[in-house]
PDB file of C-alpha atoms in Angstrom:
ATOM      1  CA  MET A  20     -34.076   3.270-120.475  1.00 42.00           C
ATOM      2  CA  THR A  21     -32.769   4.557-117.729  1.00 44.00           C
ATOM      3  CA  GLU A  22     -36.176   4.525-115.781  1.00 66.00           C
ATOM      4  CA  PHE A  23     -36.076   0.801-116.388  1.00 76.00           C
ATOM      5  CA  ASN A  24     -32.714   0.365-114.648  1.00 86.00           C
ATOM      6  CA  GLU A  25     -33.998   2.021-111.659  1.00 92.00           C
ATOM      7  CA  LYS A  26     -36.804  -0.670-111.604  1.00 96.00           C
ATOM      8  CA  ILE A  27     -34.400  -3.324-111.220  1.00 97.00           C
ATOM      9  CA  ILE A  28     -33.499  -4.784-107.887  1.00 98.00           C
ATOM     10  CA  ASP A  29     -29.895  -6.132-108.487  1.00 97.00           C
ATOM     11  CA  GLY A  30     -29.712  -9.252-106.550  1.00 96.00           C
ATOM     12  CA  LYS A  31     -25.947  -9.823-107.500  1.00 96.00           C
ATOM     13  CA  ALA A  32     -24.888  -6.861-106.030  1.00 96.00           C
ATOM     14  CA  PHE A  33     -26.726  -6.697-102.559  1.00 97.00           C
ATOM     15  CA  ALA A  34     -25.160 -10.552-102.252  1.00 96.00           C
ATOM     16  CA  GLU A  35     -21.883  -9.141-102.848  1.00 96.00           C
ATOM     17  CA  GLY A  36     -22.494  -6.652-100.386  1.00 96.00           C
ATOM     18  CA  LEU A  37     -23.866  -9.289 -98.114  1.00 96.00           C
ATOM     19  CA  ARG A  38     -20.788 -11.376 -98.519  1.00 96.00           C
ATOM     20  CA  ALA A  39     -18.469  -8.606 -97.855  1.00 96.00           C
ATOM     21  CA  ARG A  40     -20.208  -8.336 -94.161  1.00 96.00           C
ATOM     22  CA  ILE A  41     -20.057 -11.845 -93.579  1.00 97.00           C
ATOM     23  CA  ALA A  42     -16.347 -11.820 -94.191  1.00 97.00           C
ATOM     24  CA  VAL A  43     -16.098  -9.020 -91.366  1.00 96.00           C
ATOM     25  CA  GLN A  44     -17.945 -10.836 -88.948  1.00 96.00           C
ATOM     26  CA  ALA A  45     -16.311 -14.495 -89.483  1.00 97.00           C
ATOM     27  CA  ALA A  46     -12.759 -12.796 -89.052  1.00 97.00           C
ATOM     28  CA  ALA A  47     -14.456 -11.335 -85.534  1.00 96.00           C
ATOM     29  CA  PHE A  48     -15.515 -14.733 -84.549  1.00 96.00           C
ATOM     30  CA  GLU A  49     -12.669 -16.597 -85.305  1.00 97.00           C
ATOM     31  CA  ALA A  50     -10.979 -14.058 -82.992  1.00 96.00           C
ATOM     32  CA  LYS A  51     -13.618 -14.382 -80.321  1.00 96.00           C
ATOM     33  CA  ALA A  52     -14.112 -18.200 -80.793  1.00 96.00           C
ATOM     34  CA  GLY A  53     -10.552 -19.294 -81.434  1.00 97.00           C
ATOM     35  CA  ARG A  54     -11.570 -21.149 -84.614  1.00 97.00           C
ATOM     36  CA  LYS A  55     -13.115 -20.560 -88.069  1.00 98.00           C
ATOM     37  CA  ALA A  56     -16.975 -21.007 -88.657  1.00 98.00           C
ATOM     38  CA  GLY A  57     -17.411 -24.244 -90.334  1.00 98.00           C
ATOM     39  CA  LEU A  58     -19.840 -25.275 -93.256  1.00 98.00           C
ATOM     40  CA  ALA A  59     -20.416 -28.836 -94.212  1.00 98.00           C
ATOM     41  CA  VAL A  60     -21.780 -29.761 -97.714  1.00 96.00           C
ATOM     42  CA  VAL A  61     -22.763 -33.288 -98.526  1.00 97.00           C
ATOM     43  CA  LEU A  62     -23.294 -34.263-102.096  1.00 96.00           C
ATOM     44  CA  VAL A  63     -24.678 -37.718-103.382  1.00 97.00           C
ATOM     45  CA  GLY A  64     -24.074 -38.847-106.747  1.00 94.00           C
ATOM     46  CA  GLU A  65     -22.813 -36.846-109.574  1.00 88.00           C
ATOM     47  CA  ASP A  66     -25.380 -34.602-111.028  1.00 84.00           C
ATOM     48  CA  PRO A  67     -23.531 -31.974-113.050  1.00 83.00           C
ATOM     49  CA  ALA A  68     -25.912 -28.889-112.044  1.00 80.00           C
ATOM     50  CA  SER A  69     -25.415 -30.014-108.537  1.00 85.00           C
ATOM     51  CA  GLN A  70     -21.672 -30.200-108.587  1.00 86.00           C
ATOM     52  CA  VAL A  71     -21.170 -27.022-109.918  1.00 86.00           C
ATOM     53  CA  TYR A  72     -23.464 -25.472-107.120  1.00 85.00           C
ATOM     54  CA  VAL A  73     -21.435 -27.193-104.662  1.00 89.00           C
ATOM     55  CA  ALA A  74     -18.079 -26.073-106.006  1.00 90.00           C
ATOM     56  CA  SER A  75     -19.487 -22.390-105.757  1.00 90.00           C
ATOM     57  CA  LYS A  76     -20.887 -22.795-102.257  1.00 92.00           C
ATOM     58  CA  ALA A  77     -17.123 -24.372-101.108  1.00 93.00           C
ATOM     59  CA  LYS A  78     -15.127 -21.389-103.079  1.00 95.00           C
ATOM     60  CA  GLN A  79     -17.469 -18.819-101.731  1.00 95.00           C
ATOM     61  CA  THR A  80     -17.181 -20.202 -97.806  1.00 96.00           C
ATOM     62  CA  VAL A  81     -13.444 -19.915 -98.159  1.00 97.00           C
ATOM     63  CA  GLU A  82     -13.527 -16.626 -99.391  1.00 97.00           C
ATOM     64  CA  CYS A  83     -15.438 -15.368 -96.481  1.00 97.00           C
ATOM     65  CA  GLY A  84     -13.112 -16.882 -94.349  1.00 97.00           C
ATOM     66  CA  MET A  85     -14.983 -19.707 -93.187  1.00 98.00           C
ATOM     67  CA  GLU A  86     -14.035 -23.574 -92.841  1.00 98.00           C
ATOM     68  CA  SER A  87     -15.524 -25.784 -95.861  1.00 97.00           C
ATOM     69  CA  PHE A  88     -15.952 -29.406 -95.233  1.00 97.00           C
ATOM     70  CA  GLU A  89     -16.940 -31.254 -98.575  1.00 95.00           C
ATOM     71  CA  HIS A  90     -18.413 -34.633 -98.646  1.00 96.00           C
ATOM     72  CA  LYS A  91     -18.677 -36.239-101.848  1.00 96.00           C
ATOM     73  CA  LEU A  92     -20.885 -39.515-101.905  1.00 97.00           C
ATOM     74  CA  PRO A  93     -21.290 -42.104-104.646  1.00 96.00           C
ATOM     75  CA  ALA A  94     -24.574 -42.171-106.408  1.00 96.00           C
ATOM     76  CA  ASP A  95     -25.275 -45.616-104.697  1.00 97.00           C
ATOM     77  CA  THR A  96     -24.489 -44.725-101.032  1.00 98.00           C
ATOM     78  CA  THR A  97     -27.154 -46.358 -98.964  1.00 97.00           C
ATOM     79  CA  GLN A  98     -29.383 -44.523 -96.363  1.00 97.00           C
ATOM     80  CA  GLU A  99     -27.753 -45.791 -93.463  1.00 98.00           C
ATOM     81  CA  THR A 100     -24.236 -44.539 -94.632  1.00 98.00           C
ATOM     82  CA  LEU A 101     -25.724 -41.129 -95.328  1.00 98.00           C
ATOM     83  CA  LEU A 102     -27.331 -41.271 -92.044  1.00 98.00           C
ATOM     84  CA  ALA A 103     -24.097 -42.065 -90.257  1.00 98.00           C
ATOM     85  CA  LEU A 104     -22.510 -39.120 -91.972  1.00 98.00           C
ATOM     86  CA  ILE A 105     -24.964 -36.718 -90.882  1.00 98.00           C
ATOM     87  CA  ASP A 106     -24.728 -38.138 -87.010  1.00 98.00           C
ATOM     88  CA  ARG A 107     -20.812 -37.345 -87.236  1.00 98.00           C
ATOM     89  CA  LEU A 108     -21.272 -34.124 -88.660  1.00 98.00           C
ATOM     90  CA  ASN A 109     -23.947 -33.191 -85.988  1.00 98.00           C
ATOM     91  CA  ALA A 110     -21.243 -34.642 -83.260  1.00 98.00           C
ATOM     92  CA  ASP A 111     -18.545 -32.567 -84.661  1.00 98.00           C
ATOM     93  CA  ASP A 112     -17.784 -29.018 -83.049  1.00 97.00           C
ATOM     94  CA  ALA A 113     -15.970 -27.620 -85.783  1.00 97.00           C
ATOM     95  CA  VAL A 114     -18.841 -27.868 -87.968  1.00 98.00           C
ATOM     96  CA  ASP A 115     -21.606 -25.087 -87.569  1.00 98.00           C
ATOM     97  CA  GLY A 116     -23.780 -25.466 -90.809  1.00 98.00           C
ATOM     98  CA  ILE A 117     -24.693 -29.061 -92.525  1.00 98.00           C
ATOM     99  CA  LEU A 118     -26.269 -28.710 -95.984  1.00 96.00           C
ATOM    100  CA  VAL A 119     -27.108 -31.709 -97.916  1.00 96.00           C
ATOM    101  CA  GLN A 120     -27.572 -31.152-101.627  1.00 94.00           C
ATOM    102  CA  LEU A 121     -31.023 -31.910-102.939  1.00 91.00           C
ATOM    103  CA  PRO A 122     -32.434 -33.563-104.771  1.00 91.00           C
ATOM    104  CA  LEU A 123     -31.047 -36.686-103.719  1.00 95.00           C
ATOM    105  CA  PRO A 124     -31.022 -39.887-105.580  1.00 95.00           C
ATOM    106  CA  LYS A 125     -34.485 -41.631-105.855  1.00 95.00           C
ATOM    107  CA  HIS A 126     -33.450 -44.555-103.464  1.00 96.00           C
ATOM    108  CA  LEU A 127     -32.968 -42.258-100.546  1.00 97.00           C
ATOM    109  CA  ASP A 128     -35.483 -40.676 -98.192  1.00 97.00           C
ATOM    110  CA  GLU A 129     -35.154 -36.800 -98.377  1.00 96.00           C
ATOM    111  CA  GLN A 130     -37.151 -36.436 -95.481  1.00 96.00           C
ATOM    112  CA  THR A 131     -35.576 -38.709 -93.148  1.00 97.00           C
ATOM    113  CA  VAL A 132     -32.155 -37.567 -94.365  1.00 98.00           C
ATOM    114  CA  VAL A 133     -33.426 -33.608 -93.596  1.00 97.00           C
ATOM    115  CA  GLU A 134     -34.849 -34.572 -90.260  1.00 97.00           C
ATOM    116  CA  ARG A 135     -31.631 -36.252 -89.235  1.00 98.00           C
ATOM    117  CA  ILE A 136     -29.813 -32.835 -89.284  1.00 98.00           C
ATOM    118  CA  SER A 137     -29.570 -31.240 -85.968  1.00 98.00           C
ATOM    119  CA  PRO A 138     -31.780 -28.194 -85.956  1.00 96.00           C
ATOM    120  CA  ASP A 139     -28.852 -25.925 -84.598  1.00 97.00           C
ATOM    121  CA  LYS A 140     -27.085 -26.980 -87.839  1.00 98.00           C
ATOM    122  CA  ASP A 141     -29.700 -27.037 -90.438  1.00 98.00           C
ATOM    123  CA  VAL A 142     -28.573 -23.962 -92.582  1.00 97.00           C
ATOM    124  CA  ASP A 143     -31.299 -24.478 -95.121  1.00 95.00           C
ATOM    125  CA  GLY A 144     -34.162 -24.416 -92.513  1.00 96.00           C
ATOM    126  CA  LEU A 145     -35.649 -27.564 -93.797  1.00 95.00           C
ATOM    127  CA  THR A 146     -36.058 -29.645 -90.584  1.00 96.00           C
ATOM    128  CA  PRO A 147     -39.616 -29.803 -88.869  1.00 96.00           C
ATOM    129  CA  ILE A 148     -37.999 -27.892 -85.718  1.00 97.00           C
ATOM    130  CA  SER A 149     -36.786 -24.951 -87.837  1.00 97.00           C
ATOM    131  CA  THR A 150     -40.147 -24.738 -89.797  1.00 96.00           C
ATOM    132  CA  GLY A 151     -41.668 -24.830 -86.535  1.00 96.00           C
ATOM    133  CA  ARG A 152     -39.701 -22.001 -85.327  1.00 96.00           C
ATOM    134  CA  LEU A 153     -40.530 -20.100 -88.224  1.00 96.00           C
ATOM    135  CA  ALA A 154     -44.193 -20.675 -88.161  1.00 94.00           C
ATOM    136  CA  LEU A 155     -43.870 -19.702 -84.113  1.00 94.00           C
ATOM    137  CA  GLY A 156     -41.948 -16.589 -84.993  1.00 91.00           C
ATOM    138  CA  LEU A 157     -38.877 -18.082 -82.543  1.00 92.00           C
ATOM    139  CA  PRO A 158     -35.530 -17.650 -83.414  1.00 90.00           C
ATOM    140  CA  GLY A 159     -34.264 -20.173 -86.176  1.00 92.00           C
ATOM    141  CA  LEU A 160     -32.561 -20.816 -89.186  1.00 96.00           C
ATOM    142  CA  VAL A 161     -34.450 -19.674 -92.063  1.00 96.00           C
ATOM    143  CA  PRO A 162     -34.694 -21.438 -95.574  1.00 96.00           C
ATOM    144  CA  CYS A 163     -32.048 -19.436 -97.788  1.00 96.00           C
ATOM    145  CA  THR A 164     -34.248 -18.253-100.754  1.00 96.00           C
ATOM    146  CA  PRO A 165     -36.948 -16.850 -98.946  1.00 98.00           C
ATOM    147  CA  LEU A 166     -34.879 -15.060 -96.285  1.00 98.00           C
ATOM    148  CA  GLY A 167     -32.890 -13.878 -99.649  1.00 98.00           C
ATOM    149  CA  SER A 168     -35.897 -12.520-100.842  1.00 98.00           C
ATOM    150  CA  LEU A 169     -37.237 -10.350 -97.933  1.00 98.00           C
ATOM    151  CA  MET A 170     -33.773  -9.052 -97.773  1.00 98.00           C
ATOM    152  CA  LEU A 171     -34.142  -7.844-101.219  1.00 98.00           C
ATOM    153  CA  LEU A 172     -37.834  -6.311-100.455  1.00 98.00           C
ATOM    154  CA  LYS A 173     -36.755  -4.647 -97.394  1.00 97.00           C
ATOM    155  CA  ASP A 174     -33.939  -3.070 -99.156  1.00 97.00           C
ATOM    156  CA  ARG A 175     -35.901  -1.611-101.376  1.00 97.00           C
ATOM    157  CA  LEU A 176     -39.172  -0.902 -99.670  1.00 98.00           C
ATOM    158  CA  GLY A 177     -37.936  -0.544 -95.978  1.00 97.00           C
ATOM    159  CA  ASN A 178     -40.921  -1.128 -93.563  1.00 97.00           C
ATOM    160  CA  LEU A 179     -43.359  -3.625 -95.344  1.00 98.00           C
ATOM    161  CA  SER A 180     -45.852  -3.211 -92.346  1.00 98.00           C
ATOM    162  CA  GLY A 181     -49.430  -3.096 -93.352  1.00 98.00           C
ATOM    163  CA  LYS A 182     -48.391  -3.890 -97.375  1.00 98.00           C
ATOM    164  CA  ASP A 183     -50.623  -6.640 -99.258  1.00 98.00           C
ATOM    165  CA  ALA A 184     -48.597  -9.410-100.334  1.00 98.00           C
ATOM    166  CA  VAL A 185     -49.110 -12.359-102.341  1.00 98.00           C
ATOM    167  CA  VAL A 186     -47.050 -15.431-102.747  1.00 98.00           C
ATOM    168  CA  ILE A 187     -47.667 -17.716-105.695  1.00 98.00           C
ATOM    169  CA  GLY A 188     -46.635 -21.035-104.970  1.00 96.00           C
ATOM    170  CA  ARG A 189     -46.697 -23.240-101.901  1.00 95.00           C
ATOM    171  CA  SER A 190     -43.599 -25.024-101.659  1.00 94.00           C
ATOM    172  CA  ILE A 191     -41.763 -26.444 -98.444  1.00 92.00           C
ATOM    173  CA  LEU A 192     -38.853 -24.742 -99.804  1.00 92.00           C
ATOM    174  CA  VAL A 193     -40.135 -21.190-100.859  1.00 96.00           C
ATOM    175  CA  GLY A 194     -43.629 -20.406-100.835  1.00 96.00           C
ATOM    176  CA  LYS A 195     -44.639 -21.699 -97.181  1.00 97.00           C
ATOM    177  CA  PRO A 196     -41.704 -19.991 -95.550  1.00 97.00           C
ATOM    178  CA  MET A 197     -41.983 -17.036 -97.819  1.00 98.00           C
ATOM    179  CA  VAL A 198     -45.740 -16.452 -96.138  1.00 98.00           C
ATOM    180  CA  GLN A 199     -44.403 -16.861 -92.661  1.00 97.00           C
ATOM    181  CA  LEU A 200     -41.479 -14.080 -93.070  1.00 97.00           C
ATOM    182  CA  LEU A 201     -44.087 -11.677 -94.733  1.00 98.00           C
ATOM    183  CA  LEU A 202     -46.734 -12.231 -91.960  1.00 97.00           C
ATOM    184  CA  GLY A 203     -43.717 -11.780 -89.616  1.00 96.00           C
ATOM    185  CA  GLU A 204     -43.003  -8.165 -91.113  1.00 97.00           C
ATOM    186  CA  ASN A 205     -46.490  -7.459 -90.713  1.00 98.00           C
ATOM    187  CA  CYS A 206     -47.709  -7.732 -94.043  1.00 98.00           C
ATOM    188  CA  THR A 207     -51.517  -9.122 -95.133  1.00 98.00           C
ATOM    189  CA  VAL A 208     -50.616 -12.262 -97.274  1.00 98.00           C
ATOM    190  CA  THR A 209     -52.410 -14.095 -99.561  1.00 98.00           C
ATOM    191  CA  VAL A 210     -51.182 -17.613-100.800  1.00 97.00           C
ATOM    192  CA  ALA A 211     -51.916 -18.467-104.427  1.00 96.00           C
ATOM    193  CA  HIS A 212     -51.077 -21.267-106.757  1.00 91.00           C
ATOM    194  CA  SER A 213     -51.516 -22.730-110.187  1.00 83.00           C
ATOM    195  CA  ARG A 214     -55.091 -23.710-109.295  1.00 90.00           C
ATOM    196  CA  THR A 215     -56.273 -20.395-107.816  1.00 95.00           C
ATOM    197  CA  GLN A 216     -59.269 -19.322-109.435  1.00 95.00           C
ATOM    198  CA  ASN A 217     -58.892 -15.904-110.947  1.00 96.00           C
ATOM    199  CA  LEU A 218     -55.162 -15.626-110.328  1.00 96.00           C
ATOM    200  CA  ALA A 219     -55.223 -12.464-112.056  1.00 97.00           C
ATOM    201  CA  ASP A 220     -57.373 -10.636-110.183  1.00 97.00           C
ATOM    202  CA  VAL A 221     -55.802 -12.000-106.938  1.00 97.00           C
ATOM    203  CA  VAL A 222     -52.250 -10.522-108.159  1.00 98.00           C
ATOM    204  CA  ARG A 223     -53.644  -7.149-109.109  1.00 97.00           C
ATOM    205  CA  ARG A 224     -54.376  -6.558-105.899  1.00 97.00           C
ATOM    206  CA  ALA A 225     -51.078  -7.001-104.337  1.00 98.00           C
ATOM    207  CA  ASP A 226     -48.490  -4.087-103.467  1.00 98.00           C
ATOM    208  CA  ILE A 227     -45.745  -7.379-103.260  1.00 98.00           C
ATOM    209  CA  VAL A 228     -45.874 -10.153-105.666  1.00 98.00           C
ATOM    210  CA  VAL A 229     -43.419 -13.128-105.007  1.00 98.00           C
ATOM    211  CA  ALA A 230     -43.568 -15.672-107.867  1.00 98.00           C
ATOM    212  CA  ALA A 231     -42.228 -18.979-106.866  1.00 96.00           C
ATOM    213  CA  VAL A 232     -44.546 -21.477-109.018  1.00 95.00           C
ATOM    214  CA  GLY A 233     -41.992 -22.908-111.471  1.00 92.00           C
ATOM    215  CA  ARG A 234     -43.795 -22.200-114.436  1.00 94.00           C
ATOM    216  CA  PRO A 235     -41.917 -20.126-117.046  1.00 94.00           C
ATOM    217  CA  GLU A 236     -43.417 -16.279-117.745  1.00 96.00           C
ATOM    218  CA  MET A 237     -46.941 -17.411-116.022  1.00 96.00           C
ATOM    219  CA  ILE A 238     -47.454 -13.979-114.369  1.00 97.00           C
ATOM    220  CA  LYS A 239     -48.118 -11.623-117.115  1.00 97.00           C
ATOM    221  CA  GLY A 240     -47.372  -7.573-116.847  1.00 97.00           C
ATOM    222  CA  GLU A 241     -50.954  -6.764-116.974  1.00 97.00           C
ATOM    223  CA  TRP A 242     -51.515  -8.974-113.930  1.00 98.00           C
ATOM    224  CA  ILE A 243     -49.272  -6.552-112.052  1.00 98.00           C
ATOM    225  CA  LYS A 244     -50.528  -3.649-109.992  1.00 98.00           C
ATOM    226  CA  PRO A 245     -48.849  -0.223-111.116  1.00 98.00           C
ATOM    227  CA  GLY A 246     -45.954   0.064-108.700  1.00 98.00           C
ATOM    228  CA  ALA A 247     -46.041  -3.348-107.220  1.00 98.00           C
ATOM    229  CA  THR A 248     -42.660  -4.907-106.286  1.00 98.00           C
ATOM    230  CA  VAL A 249     -42.195  -8.337-108.172  1.00 98.00           C
ATOM    231  CA  ILE A 250     -39.819 -10.761-106.731  1.00 98.00           C
ATOM    232  CA  ASP A 251     -39.253 -13.615-109.073  1.00 98.00           C
ATOM    233  CA  VAL A 252     -38.169 -16.540-107.592  1.00 97.00           C
ATOM    234  CA  GLY A 253     -38.616 -18.748-110.807  1.00 94.00           C
ATOM    235  CA  ILE A 254     -35.358 -20.360-112.780  1.00 90.00           C
ATOM    236  CA  ASN A 255     -36.881 -21.875-115.930  1.00 90.00           C
ATOM    237  CA  ARG A 256     -35.052 -22.994-119.258  1.00 88.00           C
ATOM    238  CA  LEU A 257     -37.106 -22.435-122.315  1.00 89.00           C
ATOM    239  CA  PRO A 258     -36.368 -24.820-125.655  1.00 88.00           C
ATOM    240  CA  PRO A 259     -33.587 -23.765-127.328  1.00 85.00           C
ATOM    241  CA  GLU A 260     -34.480 -21.547-130.269  1.00 79.00           C
ATOM    242  CA  GLU A 261     -33.300 -22.544-134.137  1.00 73.00           C
ATOM    243  CA  GLY A 262     -29.350 -22.658-134.263  1.00 72.00           C
ATOM    244  CA  LYS A 263     -28.737 -22.541-130.782  1.00 78.00           C
ATOM    245  CA  LYS A 264     -27.833 -25.206-128.319  1.00 78.00           C
ATOM    246  CA  LYS A 265     -29.359 -23.915-125.042  1.00 83.00           C
ATOM    247  CA  GLY A 266     -32.791 -22.041-124.499  1.00 84.00           C
ATOM    248  CA  ARG A 267     -33.269 -18.639-122.629  1.00 88.00           C
ATOM    249  CA  ILE A 268     -33.461 -18.977-118.778  1.00 90.00           C
ATOM    250  CA  VAL A 269     -36.229 -16.989-117.835  1.00 94.00           C
ATOM    251  CA  GLY A 270     -38.431 -16.734-114.311  1.00 95.00           C
ATOM    252  CA  ASP A 271     -41.991 -17.080-113.493  1.00 97.00           C
ATOM    253  CA  VAL A 272     -43.005 -13.777-114.319  1.00 98.00           C
ATOM    254  CA  ASP A 273     -42.859 -12.182-118.088  1.00 97.00           C
ATOM    255  CA  TYR A 274     -40.329  -9.759-117.332  1.00 97.00           C
ATOM    256  CA  GLN A 275     -40.547  -7.460-120.580  1.00 96.00           C
ATOM    257  CA  SER A 276     -44.137  -7.141-119.959  1.00 97.00           C
ATOM    258  CA  ALA A 277     -43.881  -6.796-115.792  1.00 98.00           C
ATOM    259  CA  ILE A 278     -41.182  -4.158-115.931  1.00 97.00           C
ATOM    260  CA  GLN A 279     -43.150  -2.010-117.792  1.00 97.00           C
ATOM    261  CA  VAL A 280     -45.722  -1.764-114.997  1.00 97.00           C
ATOM    262  CA  ALA A 281     -43.940  -2.534-111.599  1.00 98.00           C
ATOM    263  CA  GLY A 282     -42.467  -0.370-109.425  1.00 98.00           C
ATOM    264  CA  ALA A 283     -39.517  -2.664-108.866  1.00 98.00           C
ATOM    265  CA  ILE A 284     -38.636  -6.063-110.134  1.00 98.00           C
ATOM    266  CA  THR A 285     -35.923  -8.805-109.584  1.00 98.00           C
ATOM    267  CA  PRO A 286     -34.532 -10.014-113.120  1.00 97.00           C
ATOM    268  CA  VAL A 287     -33.965 -13.508-113.871  1.00 96.00           C
ATOM    269  CA  PRO A 288     -30.917 -14.235-113.763  1.00 93.00           C
ATOM    270  CA  GLY A 289     -29.268 -11.779-111.686  1.00 94.00           C
ATOM    271  CA  GLY A 290     -32.058 -11.292-109.076  1.00 95.00           C
ATOM    272  CA  VAL A 291     -32.824 -13.906-106.266  1.00 96.00           C
ATOM    273  CA  GLY A 292     -30.505 -16.395-107.415  1.00 92.00           C
ATOM    274  CA  PRO A 293     -27.355 -14.855-106.305  1.00 92.00           C
ATOM    275  CA  MET A 294     -28.948 -14.374-102.888  1.00 95.00           C
ATOM    276  CA  THR A 295     -29.328 -18.150-102.142  1.00 93.00           C
ATOM    277  CA  ILE A 296     -25.501 -18.816-101.575  1.00 93.00           C
ATOM    278  CA  GLY A 297     -24.804 -15.550 -99.963  1.00 95.00           C
ATOM    279  CA  VAL A 298     -27.767 -16.313 -97.344  1.00 97.00           C
ATOM    280  CA  LEU A 299     -26.409 -19.949 -97.005  1.00 97.00           C
ATOM    281  CA  LEU A 300     -22.952 -18.498 -95.812  1.00 97.00           C
ATOM    282  CA  ARG A 301     -24.798 -15.869 -93.415  1.00 97.00           C
ATOM    283  CA  ASN A 302     -26.816 -19.018 -91.825  1.00 97.00           C
ATOM    284  CA  ALA A 303     -23.795 -21.035 -91.199  1.00 97.00           C
ATOM    285  CA  LEU A 304     -22.219 -17.724 -89.502  1.00 97.00           C
ATOM    286  CA  VAL A 305     -25.593 -17.113 -87.379  1.00 97.00           C
ATOM    287  CA  ALA A 306     -25.356 -20.907 -86.566  1.00 97.00           C
ATOM    288  CA  ALA A 307     -21.575 -20.584 -85.682  1.00 97.00           C
ATOM    289  CA  HIS A 308     -22.158 -17.852 -83.186  1.00 97.00           C
ATOM    290  CA  ARG A 309     -25.310 -19.626 -81.467  1.00 95.00           C
ATOM    291  CA  ASN A 310     -23.229 -23.003 -81.320  1.00 95.00           C
ATOM    292  CA  ALA A 311     -20.188 -21.375 -79.628  1.00 95.00           C
ATOM    293  CA  GLY A 312     -22.412 -18.960 -77.548  1.00 94.00           C
ATOM    294  CA  VAL A 313     -20.652 -15.573 -79.189  1.00 94.00           C
ATOM    295  CA  GLU A 314     -22.908 -12.821 -79.338  1.00 92.00           C
ATOM    296  CA  LEU A 315     -23.873 -11.265 -82.938  1.00 88.00           C
ATOM    297  CA  ALA A 316     -25.442  -8.117 -83.300  1.00 81.00           C
ATOM    298  CA  ASP A 317     -28.908  -8.142 -84.314  1.00 79.00           C
ATOM    299  CA  GLY A 318     -29.583  -7.047 -88.215  1.00 81.00           C
ATOM    300  CA  ILE A 319     -25.791  -7.130 -88.571  1.00 81.00           C
ATOM    301  CA  LEU A 320     -26.007  -9.947 -91.377  1.00 85.00           C
ATOM    302  CA  ASP A 321     -29.711  -8.765 -92.844  1.00 84.00           C
TER     303      ASP A 321
END
C-alpha cells in the first residue's frame, strides 16, 4: 500500500507548516508595527457546528501570535445591529481581518452583510471588490478554500502552466474563485457542474480535477485520467450504518476507486479541510501588513 500513501496529498501536514510560517511572520509584524495582527470573527446564533469552528479559529489565531476578537451575537440579532458592529470593526485599527461566520440566520441578508465589510479586511474574499480584484488579476484577499486548494496543487505539481483543469462546481465560495486562480496559473480551465452533459468525458480529459459540487462520491474513479491530480473539496456525511450513531464523512469523489487511478488525491477528511483555517490566518496576516504599511516578502506565506 506504500504507492497509495505516496499519492495522498496531506492537507493537515501542509496546514501545520503554513501555520508555523505564519507564526514567524506574525512575530516579525509585531516587532515592526508595534502591535499584533488582529482577526475579528462574528458569530450570530448558536449553531453547534459554527460554534466549534469559530472556537477553533480563535484558538489557532492566538497560537500563531495574533490577536483574536470574538463577537457572539444572539440568533435574533437585527440587521441594523450586525451592520453597526461591522462598521465599528471596519473603523478599528486593531482589527485587520473581519470574518462573519456563514450561514447567518434566515432573517438576515447575507449579501448585504458581506458587502458591508471593508475589502481591506475581507479575509473571506467574498465582497464584490475582492471578487472583482481576483477576476482582474489584481492584488487582493482570496477565498480561503480555493486558495488552500491551489497551494496544495502547486506544492505537489510545481508549475501548473499549460495543464488542463476541470472545476466541478460553480459556487461563489469555491468554484468560481477556483477557476480564476487556475487561470492565473495559466491553466486551461473547464467549468462543469451537476447539469453538465457527458460529465465523465469532461473529467476524463483533465490533468487537474477540483471537485466542489456538494454531492457525495459523485465523481467515480473511472472518470479520472490516469495520473491526474484530484482535489476533493466536498464534505458530506452519509446516513449512519446499522448500529452506528453517525455516518461516514466522504468527499465529492469516490476516493477508493479514484486513488487507484489518480497520480495524487486529497483525502476527506484530512485534505482540503485543514487548509481553510490556515489560509484564513494567512489572509489576516497579509491584510495586517497591507493595512499597517509593513512590507511582506512575496510568496513567504504560500
